[in-house]
mmCIF file of C-alpha atoms in Angstrom:
data_model
loop_
_atom_site.group_PDB
_atom_site.id
_atom_site.type_symbol
_atom_site.label_atom_id
_atom_site.label_comp_id
_atom_site.label_asym_id
_atom_site.label_seq_id
_atom_site.Cartn_x
_atom_site.Cartn_y
_atom_site.Cartn_z
ATOM 1 C CA MET A 1 -10.815 27.757 86.386
ATOM 2 C CA THR A 2 -11.555 25.111 88.966
ATOM 3 C CA THR A 3 -8.320 24.009 90.656
ATOM 4 C CA SER A 4 -9.328 22.922 94.166
ATOM 5 C CA PRO A 5 -12.511 21.439 95.566
ATOM 6 C CA GLU A 6 -14.195 24.401 97.222
ATOM 7 C CA LEU A 7 -17.854 25.140 97.823
ATOM 8 C CA LEU A 8 -19.040 27.723 95.306
ATOM 9 C CA GLU A 9 -21.549 30.202 96.612
ATOM 10 C CA ASP A 10 -22.816 31.343 93.229
ATOM 11 C CA ARG A 11 -24.501 28.058 92.435
ATOM 12 C CA ASN A 12 -27.821 26.732 93.610
ATOM 13 C CA PHE A 13 -27.853 23.387 95.348
ATOM 14 C CA LEU A 14 -31.447 22.659 94.466
ATOM 15 C CA PRO A 15 -30.612 19.532 92.441
ATOM 16 C CA GLY A 16 -28.824 18.278 95.563
ATOM 17 C CA LEU A 17 -32.131 18.245 97.395
ATOM 18 C CA ALA A 18 -33.174 15.394 95.120
ATOM 19 C CA ALA A 19 -30.315 13.329 96.553
ATOM 20 C CA VAL A 20 -31.357 14.172 100.132
ATOM 21 C CA ALA A 21 -34.993 13.280 99.383
ATOM 22 C CA PHE A 22 -33.808 10.007 97.810
ATOM 23 C CA PHE A 23 -31.854 9.136 100.960
ATOM 24 C CA VAL A 24 -34.837 9.897 103.222
ATOM 25 C CA VAL A 25 -37.223 7.744 101.171
ATOM 26 C CA ILE A 26 -34.812 4.821 100.818
ATOM 27 C CA GLY A 27 -33.705 5.011 104.463
ATOM 28 C CA VAL A 28 -37.257 4.957 105.809
ATOM 29 C CA THR A 29 -38.185 2.045 103.520
ATOM 30 C CA MET A 30 -35.153 0.032 104.536
ATOM 31 C CA VAL A 31 -35.484 0.538 108.275
ATOM 32 C CA ALA A 32 -39.214 -0.123 108.291
ATOM 33 C CA ALA A 33 -38.975 -3.398 106.385
ATOM 34 C CA SER A 34 -38.774 -6.699 108.240
ATOM 35 C CA TYR A 35 -35.858 -9.055 107.674
ATOM 36 C CA GLU A 36 -35.308 -12.694 108.490
ATOM 37 C CA PRO A 37 -32.452 -13.437 110.864
ATOM 38 C CA ALA A 38 -29.124 -13.588 109.066
ATOM 39 C CA VAL A 39 -27.933 -17.037 107.998
ATOM 40 C CA GLY A 40 -24.281 -16.027 108.043
ATOM 41 C CA PHE A 41 -21.322 -18.254 107.291
ATOM 42 C CA GLU A 42 -20.472 -21.315 109.386
ATOM 43 C CA ALA A 43 -17.622 -21.090 111.859
ATOM 44 C CA GLY A 44 -14.748 -22.758 110.006
ATOM 45 C CA ALA A 45 -15.731 -21.811 106.475
ATOM 46 C CA HIS A 46 -13.032 -20.724 104.011
ATOM 47 C CA ILE A 47 -14.517 -17.539 102.572
ATOM 48 C CA THR A 48 -11.613 -16.482 100.348
ATOM 49 C CA GLY A 49 -11.170 -20.039 99.125
ATOM 50 C CA SER A 50 -14.844 -20.223 98.231
ATOM 51 C CA ILE A 51 -14.587 -16.952 96.283
ATOM 52 C CA GLY A 52 -11.652 -18.363 94.340
ATOM 53 C CA ARG A 53 -13.466 -21.621 93.571
ATOM 54 C CA ALA A 54 -16.574 -19.732 92.450
ATOM 55 C CA LEU A 55 -14.465 -17.560 90.143
ATOM 56 C CA VAL A 56 -12.974 -20.450 88.149
ATOM 57 C CA ASN A 57 -15.712 -23.104 88.537
ATOM 58 C CA ILE A 58 -13.853 -25.507 90.799
ATOM 59 C CA SER A 59 -16.371 -27.526 92.792
ATOM 60 C CA GLY A 60 -15.771 -29.443 95.998
ATOM 61 C CA GLY A 61 -13.163 -28.724 98.599
ATOM 62 C CA GLU A 62 -13.684 -28.684 102.343
ATOM 63 C CA ALA A 63 -15.759 -26.011 104.128
ATOM 64 C CA THR A 64 -16.847 -24.389 100.837
ATOM 65 C CA ILE A 65 -19.701 -21.895 100.923
ATOM 66 C CA PRO A 66 -22.261 -22.462 98.131
ATOM 67 C CA GLY A 67 -22.457 -19.926 95.342
ATOM 68 C CA ALA A 68 -22.950 -19.397 91.615
ATOM 69 C CA GLU A 69 -20.262 -20.056 89.015
ATOM 70 C CA PHE A 70 -18.436 -17.082 87.546
ATOM 71 C CA LEU A 71 -16.090 -18.449 84.869
ATOM 72 C CA SER A 72 -17.836 -16.791 81.896
ATOM 73 C CA VAL A 73 -18.065 -13.476 83.766
ATOM 74 C CA PHE A 74 -14.343 -13.801 84.589
ATOM 75 C CA PHE A 75 -13.513 -14.181 80.931
ATOM 76 C CA THR A 76 -15.785 -11.312 79.888
ATOM 77 C CA ILE A 77 -14.356 -8.863 82.405
ATOM 78 C CA SER A 78 -10.805 -9.754 81.311
ATOM 79 C CA LEU A 79 -11.795 -8.653 77.802
ATOM 80 C CA VAL A 80 -13.447 -5.502 79.189
ATOM 81 C CA LEU A 81 -10.324 -4.557 81.159
ATOM 82 C CA VAL A 82 -8.066 -5.050 78.130
ATOM 83 C CA ALA A 83 -10.393 -2.872 76.032
ATOM 84 C CA ALA A 84 -10.418 -0.181 78.754
ATOM 85 C CA LEU A 85 -6.600 -0.203 78.918
ATOM 86 C CA ILE A 86 -6.274 0.189 75.136
ATOM 87 C CA ALA A 87 -8.906 2.933 75.101
ATOM 88 C CA ALA A 88 -7.174 4.858 77.899
ATOM 89 C CA VAL A 89 -3.776 4.684 76.165
ATOM 90 C CA MET A 90 -5.334 5.784 72.860
ATOM 91 C CA LEU A 91 -7.081 8.724 74.489
ATOM 92 C CA ALA A 92 -3.987 9.878 76.349
ATOM 93 C CA ARG A 93 -1.629 9.661 73.365
ATOM 94 C CA ARG A 94 -0.369 12.963 72.033
ATOM 95 C CA GLU A 95 -0.780 13.775 68.367
ATOM 96 C CA ARG A 96 2.764 13.570 66.951
ATOM 97 C CA GLU A 97 3.437 15.135 63.571
ATOM 98 C CA SER A 98 4.958 12.661 61.151
ATOM 99 C CA VAL A 99 8.575 12.962 60.008
ATOM 100 C CA LEU A 100 7.400 13.585 56.417
ATOM 101 C CA GLU A 101 5.357 16.624 57.371
ATOM 102 C CA ARG A 102 8.178 18.077 59.408
ATOM 103 C CA LYS A 103 10.625 17.613 56.540
ATOM 104 C CA ARG A 104 8.203 19.197 54.042
ATOM 105 C CA GLY A 105 7.694 22.157 56.399
ATOM 106 C CA GLY A 106 11.491 22.634 56.654
ATOM 107 C CA GLU A 107 11.956 22.618 52.895
ATOM 108 C CA ASP A 108 9.320 25.335 52.383
ATOM 109 C CA MET B 1 -22.950 -10.447 118.010
ATOM 110 C CA VAL B 2 -24.262 -10.018 114.493
ATOM 111 C CA VAL B 3 -24.883 -6.501 113.191
ATOM 112 C CA PRO B 4 -28.483 -6.256 111.862
ATOM 113 C CA VAL B 5 -28.600 -5.893 108.090
ATOM 114 C CA GLN B 6 -30.528 -2.584 108.301
ATOM 115 C CA TYR B 7 -27.338 -0.798 109.400
ATOM 116 C CA TYR B 8 -25.469 -1.973 106.327
ATOM 117 C CA LEU B 9 -28.348 -0.919 104.101
ATOM 118 C CA LEU B 10 -28.532 2.510 105.738
ATOM 119 C CA LEU B 11 -24.779 2.979 105.265
ATOM 120 C CA SER B 12 -25.082 1.935 101.635
ATOM 121 C CA ALA B 13 -27.981 4.357 101.101
ATOM 122 C CA ALA B 14 -26.015 7.187 102.730
ATOM 123 C CA VAL B 15 -22.906 6.617 100.587
ATOM 124 C CA PHE B 16 -25.087 6.348 97.470
ATOM 125 C CA SER B 17 -26.886 9.588 98.287
ATOM 126 C CA ILE B 18 -23.602 11.400 98.886
ATOM 127 C CA GLY B 19 -22.398 10.208 95.481
ATOM 128 C CA LEU B 20 -25.669 11.279 93.907
ATOM 129 C CA PHE B 21 -25.348 14.699 95.509
ATOM 130 C CA GLY B 22 -21.852 15.026 94.107
ATOM 131 C CA ILE B 23 -22.979 14.088 90.585
ATOM 132 C CA LEU B 24 -25.811 16.612 90.676
ATOM 133 C CA THR B 25 -23.859 19.579 92.056
ATOM 134 C CA ARG B 26 -20.142 19.141 91.241
ATOM 135 C CA ARG B 27 -18.595 21.131 88.436
ATOM 136 C CA ASN B 28 -15.067 19.645 88.445
ATOM 137 C CA ALA B 29 -14.927 16.585 86.186
ATOM 138 C CA LEU B 30 -12.554 14.689 88.476
ATOM 139 C CA LEU B 31 -14.856 15.181 91.473
ATOM 140 C CA PHE B 32 -17.708 14.026 89.261
ATOM 141 C CA LEU B 33 -15.801 10.777 88.667
ATOM 142 C CA MET B 34 -15.183 10.439 92.416
ATOM 143 C CA SER B 35 -18.927 10.696 93.038
ATOM 144 C CA VAL B 36 -19.542 7.942 90.502
ATOM 145 C CA GLU B 37 -17.040 5.784 92.391
ATOM 146 C CA LEU B 38 -18.923 6.452 95.635
ATOM 147 C CA MET B 39 -22.139 5.160 94.111
ATOM 148 C CA LEU B 40 -20.440 1.996 92.851
ATOM 149 C CA ASN B 41 -18.958 1.309 96.268
ATOM 150 C CA ALA B 42 -22.357 1.777 97.875
ATOM 151 C CA ALA B 43 -23.659 -1.008 95.661
ATOM 152 C CA ASN B 44 -20.698 -3.143 96.761
ATOM 153 C CA ILE B 45 -21.598 -2.640 100.438
ATOM 154 C CA ASN B 46 -25.111 -3.801 99.634
ATOM 155 C CA LEU B 47 -23.895 -6.907 97.792
ATOM 156 C CA VAL B 48 -21.577 -7.982 100.601
ATOM 157 C CA ALA B 49 -24.203 -7.343 103.304
ATOM 158 C CA PHE B 50 -26.715 -9.574 101.563
ATOM 159 C CA SER B 51 -24.093 -12.202 100.883
ATOM 160 C CA HIS B 52 -23.811 -12.566 104.656
ATOM 161 C CA GLN B 53 -27.601 -12.368 105.087
ATOM 162 C CA TRP B 54 -28.264 -15.364 102.841
ATOM 163 C CA GLY B 55 -25.089 -17.329 103.554
ATOM 164 C CA ASN B 56 -24.156 -17.337 99.869
ATOM 165 C CA ILE B 57 -20.781 -16.358 98.403
ATOM 166 C CA THR B 58 -22.293 -14.999 95.147
ATOM 167 C CA GLY B 59 -22.652 -11.463 96.514
ATOM 168 C CA GLN B 60 -19.012 -11.106 97.474
ATOM 169 C CA THR B 61 -17.783 -12.604 94.185
ATOM 170 C CA PHE B 62 -20.006 -10.268 92.174
ATOM 171 C CA SER B 63 -18.742 -7.265 94.108
ATOM 172 C CA LEU B 64 -15.199 -8.133 92.940
ATOM 173 C CA PHE B 65 -16.408 -7.813 89.355
ATOM 174 C CA VAL B 66 -18.069 -4.486 90.176
ATOM 175 C CA VAL B 67 -14.696 -3.243 91.460
ATOM 176 C CA GLY B 68 -13.014 -4.371 88.229
ATOM 177 C CA LEU B 69 -15.638 -2.627 86.109
ATOM 178 C CA ALA B 70 -15.281 0.551 88.155
ATOM 179 C CA ALA B 71 -11.533 0.509 87.465
ATOM 180 C CA ALA B 72 -12.124 0.124 83.706
ATOM 181 C CA GLU B 73 -14.665 2.921 83.715
ATOM 182 C CA VAL B 74 -12.346 5.278 85.583
ATOM 183 C CA ALA B 75 -9.505 4.531 83.159
ATOM 184 C CA VAL B 76 -11.629 5.564 80.197
ATOM 185 C CA GLY B 77 -13.150 8.509 82.129
ATOM 186 C CA ILE B 78 -9.758 9.964 83.002
ATOM 187 C CA GLY B 79 -8.666 9.596 79.382
ATOM 188 C CA ILE B 80 -11.755 11.575 78.346
ATOM 189 C CA ILE B 81 -10.999 14.267 80.966
ATOM 190 C CA LEU B 82 -7.447 14.494 79.607
ATOM 191 C CA VAL B 83 -8.715 15.152 76.062
ATOM 192 C CA LEU B 84 -11.240 17.629 77.498
ATOM 193 C CA PHE B 85 -8.430 19.499 79.238
ATOM 194 C CA ARG B 86 -6.368 19.597 76.053
ATOM 195 C CA ASN B 87 -9.219 21.173 74.091
ATOM 196 C CA PHE B 88 -10.715 23.532 76.648
ATOM 197 C CA ASN B 89 -7.799 24.092 79.078
ATOM 198 C CA ASP B 90 -10.192 23.485 81.980
ATOM 199 C CA VAL B 91 -11.858 20.494 83.688
ATOM 200 C CA ASP B 92 -15.120 22.364 84.207
ATOM 201 C CA VAL B 93 -17.981 20.173 82.958
ATOM 202 C CA THR B 94 -20.160 23.213 82.142
ATOM 203 C CA LYS B 95 -17.670 24.532 79.555
ATOM 204 C CA PRO B 96 -18.141 21.987 76.729
ATOM 205 C CA THR B 97 -21.759 22.630 75.843
ATOM 206 C CA THR B 98 -21.946 22.112 72.059
ATOM 207 C CA LEU B 99 -20.582 19.612 69.587
ATOM 208 C CA ARG B 100 -18.366 20.900 66.824
ATOM 209 C CA TRP B 101 -19.465 21.105 63.261
#
């Protein structure tokens, strides 16, 4: 039974080499590529305020950073989170025998 | 002084590879879920780094939704692990190998 995270010696770590090879390939590609200088955000920009405006499609406001609108995604993820909550509660619920079955079992 | 974007990408690749290593080699189901979370957070690092690179707020806003989705996925995943423990009395992912019939 696995109770604590310890390194098991009786297993081969050969599939882990795939992860190492992936890191080497991706790392070399990323470092070797050329990038334009970063645009960055202007000095007095309200970053958190811009995130909030982008979330609920409020345009305008001072020192706002441009970005896409996320109202439909906001609505969709609210539905996804409610579904996940209901699914988690349903999975974790214990099977309780009904009162009728218990009474029938007592009578026999 | 602005940190070059390659450093953020290298960090993101390292975190993603550590998560991938965990998924490929871990036997405990909870540690498996932790490795999945590592991979999701690596994608978040990437999104935020490029949000700064292009001066656009879309990357940071999208990473918030990725965090929300990761939370939903972990909620369902832990419920599944709970049911797994009830049936097999162990969180070893190599134990449940066949479907019932």
